[in-house]
Amino acid sequence: MLKGPTYRSAPFLSRIARNRLVVVGLVMAVFLVLLAVFADVISPRDPLAVNVAAALHPPNLKELFGTDRFGRDLLSRVIHGSRVSLSVSFSSVAVALVAGTFLGLISGYFGGAWDIAISRVMDIFFSFPVLLLAIAIAAMLGPGIENAVMAIAIVYAPFFSRVARGPVLAEREKEYIQAARVIGASHERILLRHIFPNVLSPIIVQASVTIAYAILTEASLSYLGLGTQPPTPSWGTTLNEGRTYLQLAPWISIFPGIAIMLAVLAFNLVGDGLRDALDPRMR
Amino acid sequence: MQRYIANRLLTMIVSLLGVTIIVFLLIRLIPGTIVEQMMGTEALTSYETVESLRRYFGLDQPVYVQYYQWITRVLVGDLGHSWRTAIPVLQFILSRLPVTVELAAIAIIVALLIGVPAGIVSAIKHNSPVDSLARIIALTGLSIPLFWQGTMFILVLSLAFRWAPAMEWVSPLKDLGANLSMMLLPGFCLGTASAAVIMRMTRSCMLEVLRQEYIRTARAKGLAERVVLIAHALKNAMIPVVTVAGLQMGYLLGGTVVVEEVFSLPGIGRLLLWAIYQRDYPSVQGTVLFVAVMFMAVNLFVDVLYAFLDPRIRYA
C-alpha cells in the first residue's frame, strides 16, 4: 500500500479533482456559502416582512416558494436560513474542533493520568446517542441560538478528540520526536510543529463530515423548538411552523427540507471525497 | 475474554457514575424548578407555600445531599417516583419502552434488508454506473433530516390515501395489524439513514474481502462466482457489518426521539423531552440513566459478538 508524504503532496489535488462527486459537493458548498453571505442582496424580500393579506399563498411567479401564515416570503426565508444554518454549524464545529483536538493532543502526548482523565470523560459522552445528548443539553441550557451552538459543540468535540489522539500516540514514539526532545524543544513546540501536522488531515475530514451532521442537528433542535427561535428564519424553525399547515400549505414544509438535504449532502460529498483521497484503503 | 468483559463492565460503571453526576447537575442548571412550573407565573403564592413545596421535593437541601440521597436509592434499583405523575419512574419508563424498542427493531430490519443487498451489488459492480447510483442514493439517504422525511411521508400518504398518524398506540400483542399499520412507516423512516450506513459498510467490506488471495484461490479452483461471493466473500465481509448494525441500534435510540415527535408515538424519547420541560427531575435522571445503560449494553454486546464471530480478534 502506498503511503507517506510523497504520495500525498502533489497528486492530492488532482485526485480530488478526478473525483467528480467531490467537485459537485464543493460547488454546492461554495454556492451555499455565497447564498449565506449575500442573503440580503439575493433575497427578493425582507424575510421578516409580515403581510397578513398575502398569507399562505401557494408558490407562484412572484413568490416562487409561496408565503407562510404571516405572508412572509418563503424563498427569502429559505435564503436567509442558509445564513443561520451555516453560521450555527460552522461555529459549533469550530468550537468542537479546537476543544476536541486540544484534548486529544494532550491526552495522546502526555499519556498517563491526563490520558485516563480525558478519555474517561469522553467515554461519558460516548455513552449516549448523539442526537439525544444534543437534545438533552439544548433543552437544559434553554432554547436559543447560542445554546444550540454550545450543545452541538459539546456533542461533537469527543469525536475530534478521538480522531486526534490516535495519530499522536503513533507519532509520539518516533525517533524524530525524541530527537526534538533531546535538542531541548518545548512541549508546545513539539506538539504544534511536529505532531499537529500529522493530525491535520484526519481532523479536516472529520470537520467536513461534522459540518454535515451539525447542520442536521441544528435543524432537528430548531424543529423541536430548542434551537433558533422565531422569527429568525432558520430552516428547522420554518419546518416547525409548517407543521400546523401541512395539509393546507405543504410548501412551507417542503422547501426548507430540500434546502437542509442539499446543504448536508454537499458537505457529506466533500467529506467522503476527502476521506477517499486521504485514506487510500477506503476506495 | 472474561477479563476483557469484566474490564469493560468496570469502565461502564465509572462512565455511568459520570453520567449520573452530569445529568444531576445539568438539570439543576435550568432556570426554574418544578415548584415554579406548578405555581405558574401569575399565581399569587405565599413565601411559605413555595418553601414548603421546595422542602417537600428536597430542593432546600444542598445539591450533593440531593445527589447522595438519589444515588443510594438508584444503587438498589429504585429510580424514585415521577414528581408530576407520582408513578414510579422505572414503571413509567417500562410502559414507554415497547414503543421505542419496536421502532428501533423495525428500523434495523429495514436497514439490513435494504443496506446489505445494495452494498453487495455495489461492490460486485464496483465503479460501474450502478455502483455510483447506489452510492449517491446512500449519501442522499444520510443527508435527509429524519423529521422532514417523516413529515413528507405523512403528507404524501394523507394526500394519496387519506392516512393519518394514529392518535393512540396499540400494543402488538393486542392487535398486531393495527400496531403495524401505525409503526411500519415511522420504523421505515427511522431505518433509511441506517440503511445508508450499512450499505456503505457492506460495500467497503466486500471490496476489501474480494481483494484477498483466498478469493482468488476459490475462483481458480473453478467455483461458480455465486458460490465464491456468497459462501466465501460474504461470510467474512459480514463480520464488521454485524458490528455496525449493532452500533446503529444505539444510534437509533437517539433518532427515535424525533420520529416519536413527528408521528406522536409515546416512546422513551418523548418521555425525556416531557420530563425536561416539566422539570420532573427524577424522571429526567431515570430516563437518561436508563438510555445510557441500554446504549452501553448494546455496545458491549456488539464488541463481544465481534470477537466471537472473528476468531482472529482476542481482546487483551
PDB file of C-alpha atoms in Angstrom, chain A residues 21 120 123-124 126-129 131-132 135 139-140 216 219-220 223-224 226 239 243 246-247 250 253-254 257-258 260-261 264-265 268-269 272 275-276 283, chain B residues 11 15 18-19 22 26-27 30 135 139-140 142-145 147-148 151-152 155 158 200 211 250 254 257-258 261-262 273 276-277 284 288 291-292 295-296:
ATOM      1  CA  LEU A  21     -18.716  13.852  -6.732  1.00  0.00           C
ATOM      2  CA  ARG A 120     -12.954   8.697  30.841  1.00  0.00           C
ATOM      3  CA  ASP A 123     -16.410   7.943  27.425  1.00  0.00           C
ATOM      4  CA  ILE A 124     -19.244   9.552  29.346  1.00  0.00           C
ATOM      5  CA  PHE A 126     -19.818   8.453  24.004  1.00  0.00           C
ATOM      6  CA  SER A 127     -22.162   6.544  26.289  1.00  0.00           C
ATOM      7  CA  PHE A 128     -25.102   8.439  24.899  1.00  0.00           C
ATOM      8  CA  PRO A 129     -26.699   8.619  21.454  1.00  0.00           C
ATOM      9  CA  LEU A 131     -28.846  13.337  18.869  1.00  0.00           C
ATOM     10  CA  LEU A 132     -30.430  12.514  22.219  1.00  0.00           C
ATOM     11  CA  ILE A 135     -31.456  17.468  22.580  1.00  0.00           C
ATOM     12  CA  ALA A 139     -33.231  21.548  26.495  1.00  0.00           C
ATOM     13  CA  MET A 140     -31.307  22.010  29.704  1.00  0.00           C
ATOM     14  CA  LEU A 216     -28.774  18.229  10.602  1.00  0.00           C
ATOM     15  CA  ALA A 219     -32.303  21.659  12.103  1.00  0.00           C
ATOM     16  CA  SER A 220     -33.548  18.923  14.440  1.00  0.00           C
ATOM     17  CA  TYR A 223     -37.619  21.751  14.682  1.00  0.00           C
ATOM     18  CA  LEU A 224     -38.175  20.596  18.256  1.00  0.00           C
ATOM     19  CA  LEU A 226     -34.921  24.024  21.169  1.00  0.00           C
ATOM     20  CA  LEU A 239     -40.377  23.478   9.253  1.00  0.00           C
ATOM     21  CA  ARG A 243     -46.322  21.501  10.828  1.00  0.00           C
ATOM     22  CA  LEU A 246     -49.082  20.615   6.495  1.00  0.00           C
ATOM     23  CA  GLN A 247     -52.341  19.876   4.668  1.00  0.00           C
ATOM     24  CA  PRO A 250     -47.471  21.947   2.285  1.00  0.00           C
ATOM     25  CA  SER A 253     -42.799  22.149   4.858  1.00  0.00           C
ATOM     26  CA  ILE A 254     -41.295  21.160   1.521  1.00  0.00           C
ATOM     27  CA  GLY A 257     -36.427  20.479   3.973  1.00  0.00           C
ATOM     28  CA  ILE A 258     -34.961  20.311   0.482  1.00  0.00           C
ATOM     29  CA  ILE A 260     -31.373  21.145   4.510  1.00  0.00           C
ATOM     30  CA  MET A 261     -30.947  17.998   2.441  1.00  0.00           C
ATOM     31  CA  VAL A 264     -25.996  18.309   4.246  1.00  0.00           C
ATOM     32  CA  LEU A 265     -25.396  16.398   1.015  1.00  0.00           C
ATOM     33  CA  ASN A 268     -21.159  14.826   3.024  1.00  0.00           C
ATOM     34  CA  LEU A 269     -19.871  14.661  -0.561  1.00  0.00           C
ATOM     35  CA  ASP A 272     -16.456  11.497   1.617  1.00  0.00           C
ATOM     36  CA  ARG A 275     -11.563  10.675   3.084  1.00  0.00           C
ATOM     37  CA  ASP A 276     -11.126   8.707  -0.140  1.00  0.00           C
ATOM     38  CA  ARG A 283     -11.611   3.431  -2.270  1.00  0.00           C
TER      39      ARG A 283
ATOM     40  CA  THR B  11     -15.360   1.217  32.828  1.00  0.00           C
ATOM     41  CA  SER B  15     -18.960   6.151  32.908  1.00  0.00           C
ATOM     42  CA  GLY B  18     -20.202  10.225  35.427  1.00  0.00           C
ATOM     43  CA  VAL B  19     -23.468  10.289  33.506  1.00  0.00           C
ATOM     44  CA  ILE B  22     -23.560  15.358  34.818  1.00  0.00           C
ATOM     45  CA  LEU B  26     -27.256  19.940  34.237  1.00  0.00           C
ATOM     46  CA  ILE B  27     -30.945  19.549  35.006  1.00  0.00           C
ATOM     47  CA  ILE B  30     -32.090  25.088  34.087  1.00  0.00           C
ATOM     48  CA  ARG B 135     -23.521   5.437  -3.503  1.00  0.00           C
ATOM     49  CA  LEU B 139     -25.320   9.610   0.653  1.00  0.00           C
ATOM     50  CA  THR B 140     -28.637  11.317  -0.009  1.00  0.00           C
ATOM     51  CA  LEU B 142     -27.705  10.111   5.048  1.00  0.00           C
ATOM     52  CA  SER B 143     -28.457  13.738   4.260  1.00  0.00           C
ATOM     53  CA  ILE B 144     -32.228  13.790   4.659  1.00  0.00           C
ATOM     54  CA  PRO B 145     -33.367  15.123   8.017  1.00  0.00           C
ATOM     55  CA  PHE B 147     -38.186  14.679  10.850  1.00  0.00           C
ATOM     56  CA  TRP B 148     -38.587  16.113   7.366  1.00  0.00           C
ATOM     57  CA  THR B 151     -43.358  14.831   7.523  1.00  0.00           C
ATOM     58  CA  MET B 152     -43.144  14.189   3.788  1.00  0.00           C
ATOM     59  CA  LEU B 155     -48.010  14.488   3.616  1.00  0.00           C
ATOM     60  CA  SER B 158     -52.505  11.707   3.693  1.00  0.00           C
ATOM     61  CA  ARG B 200     -21.610   1.767   2.713  1.00  0.00           C
ATOM     62  CA  ARG B 211      -9.195  -8.437  -2.960  1.00  0.00           C
ATOM     63  CA  GLY B 250     -27.683   2.503  19.703  1.00  0.00           C
ATOM     64  CA  GLY B 254     -31.387   8.823  19.549  1.00  0.00           C
ATOM     65  CA  VAL B 257     -36.954  10.978  19.752  1.00  0.00           C
ATOM     66  CA  VAL B 258     -37.510  12.864  16.527  1.00  0.00           C
ATOM     67  CA  GLU B 261     -42.292  13.528  17.970  1.00  0.00           C
ATOM     68  CA  VAL B 262     -43.260  13.611  14.267  1.00  0.00           C
ATOM     69  CA  LEU B 273     -38.477  15.737  26.451  1.00  0.00           C
ATOM     70  CA  ILE B 276     -37.231  18.054  30.930  1.00  0.00           C
ATOM     71  CA  TYR B 277     -39.946  20.610  30.173  1.00  0.00           C
ATOM     72  CA  VAL B 284     -35.183  13.031  33.647  1.00  0.00           C
ATOM     73  CA  VAL B 288     -31.172   9.399  30.921  1.00  0.00           C
ATOM     74  CA  VAL B 291     -30.903   5.103  27.973  1.00  0.00           C
ATOM     75  CA  ALA B 292     -27.205   5.252  28.822  1.00  0.00           C
ATOM     76  CA  PHE B 295     -26.709   2.154  24.852  1.00  0.00           C
ATOM     77  CA  MET B 296     -23.632   0.849  26.693  1.00  0.00           C
TER      78      MET B 296
END
